[in-house]
XYZ file of C-alpha atoms in Angstrom:
86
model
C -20.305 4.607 -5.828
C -19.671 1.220 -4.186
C -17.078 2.298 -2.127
C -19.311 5.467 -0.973
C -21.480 3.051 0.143
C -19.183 1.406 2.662
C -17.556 -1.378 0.591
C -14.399 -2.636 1.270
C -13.642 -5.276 -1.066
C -15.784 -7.184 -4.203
C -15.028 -10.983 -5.079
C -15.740 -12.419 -7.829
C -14.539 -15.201 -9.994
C -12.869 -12.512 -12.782
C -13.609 -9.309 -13.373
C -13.293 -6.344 -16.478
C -9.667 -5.468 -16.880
C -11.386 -2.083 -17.005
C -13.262 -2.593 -14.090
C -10.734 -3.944 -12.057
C -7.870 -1.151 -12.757
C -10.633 1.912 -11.636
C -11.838 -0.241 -8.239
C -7.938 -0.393 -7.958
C -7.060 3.529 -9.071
C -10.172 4.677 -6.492
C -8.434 2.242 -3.602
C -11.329 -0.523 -3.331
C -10.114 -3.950 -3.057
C -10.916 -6.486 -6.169
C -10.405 -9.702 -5.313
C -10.604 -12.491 -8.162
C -11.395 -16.201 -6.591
C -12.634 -18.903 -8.457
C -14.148 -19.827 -4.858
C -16.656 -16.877 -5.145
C -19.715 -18.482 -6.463
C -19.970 -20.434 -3.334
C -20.208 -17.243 -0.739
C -23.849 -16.120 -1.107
C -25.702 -12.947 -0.204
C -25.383 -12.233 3.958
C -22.283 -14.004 4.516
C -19.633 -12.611 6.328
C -16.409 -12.443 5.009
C -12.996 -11.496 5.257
C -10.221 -10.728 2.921
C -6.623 -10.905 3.829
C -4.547 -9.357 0.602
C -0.973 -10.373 2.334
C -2.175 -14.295 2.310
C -4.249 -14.282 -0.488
C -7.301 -15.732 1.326
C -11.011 -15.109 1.471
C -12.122 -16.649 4.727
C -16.419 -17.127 4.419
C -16.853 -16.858 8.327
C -20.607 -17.786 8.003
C -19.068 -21.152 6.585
C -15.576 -21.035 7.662
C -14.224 -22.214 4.508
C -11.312 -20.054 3.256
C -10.635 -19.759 -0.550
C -7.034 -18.332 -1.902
C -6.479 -15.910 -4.814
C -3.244 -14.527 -6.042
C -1.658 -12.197 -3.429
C -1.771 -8.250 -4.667
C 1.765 -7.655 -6.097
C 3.133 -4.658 -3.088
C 2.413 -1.495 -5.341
C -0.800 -2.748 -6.276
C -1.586 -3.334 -2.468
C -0.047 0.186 -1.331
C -2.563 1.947 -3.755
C -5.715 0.001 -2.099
C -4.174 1.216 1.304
C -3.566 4.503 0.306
C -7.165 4.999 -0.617
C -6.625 5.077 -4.459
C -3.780 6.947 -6.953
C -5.480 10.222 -4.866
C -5.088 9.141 -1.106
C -8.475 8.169 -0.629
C -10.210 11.319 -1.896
C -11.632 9.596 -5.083
């Protein structure tokens, strides 16, 4: 349902392992950033999952996370385990 609605990525500081491998399996981006709790509701934001970054361009502070590991990335590019039909 969040990626139906247009969602490309959710950041947070951790998240459900659960959680975390369906966003992954249905190809939306989970980033976890201990930065998160400082990017607030209307900011602008963008995620880079080569670097590892969360840039907050309403601030233009950039937080880091662990880069995705390259099969992990290929699924979220894909679309999800189903090519983006999920």
């Amino acid at each position: 349902m969040i990626k139906a609605c247009g969602v490309k990525a959710v950041i947070a500081k951790s998240f459900a392992r659960i959680f975390y491998r369906n966003a992954i399996n249905i190809g939306l981006a989970i980033v976890e950033c201990q930065g998160a709790d400082e990017i607030r509701s209307g900011d602008e934001v963008a995620v880079d999952l080569d670097k590892g970054e969360v840039k907050n361009l309403t601030t233009g502070k950039t937080y880091s996370f662990p880069p995705y590991p390259d099969e992990i990335k290929k699924i979220v590019e894909r679309g999800g385990l189903l090519g983006g039909n999920a």
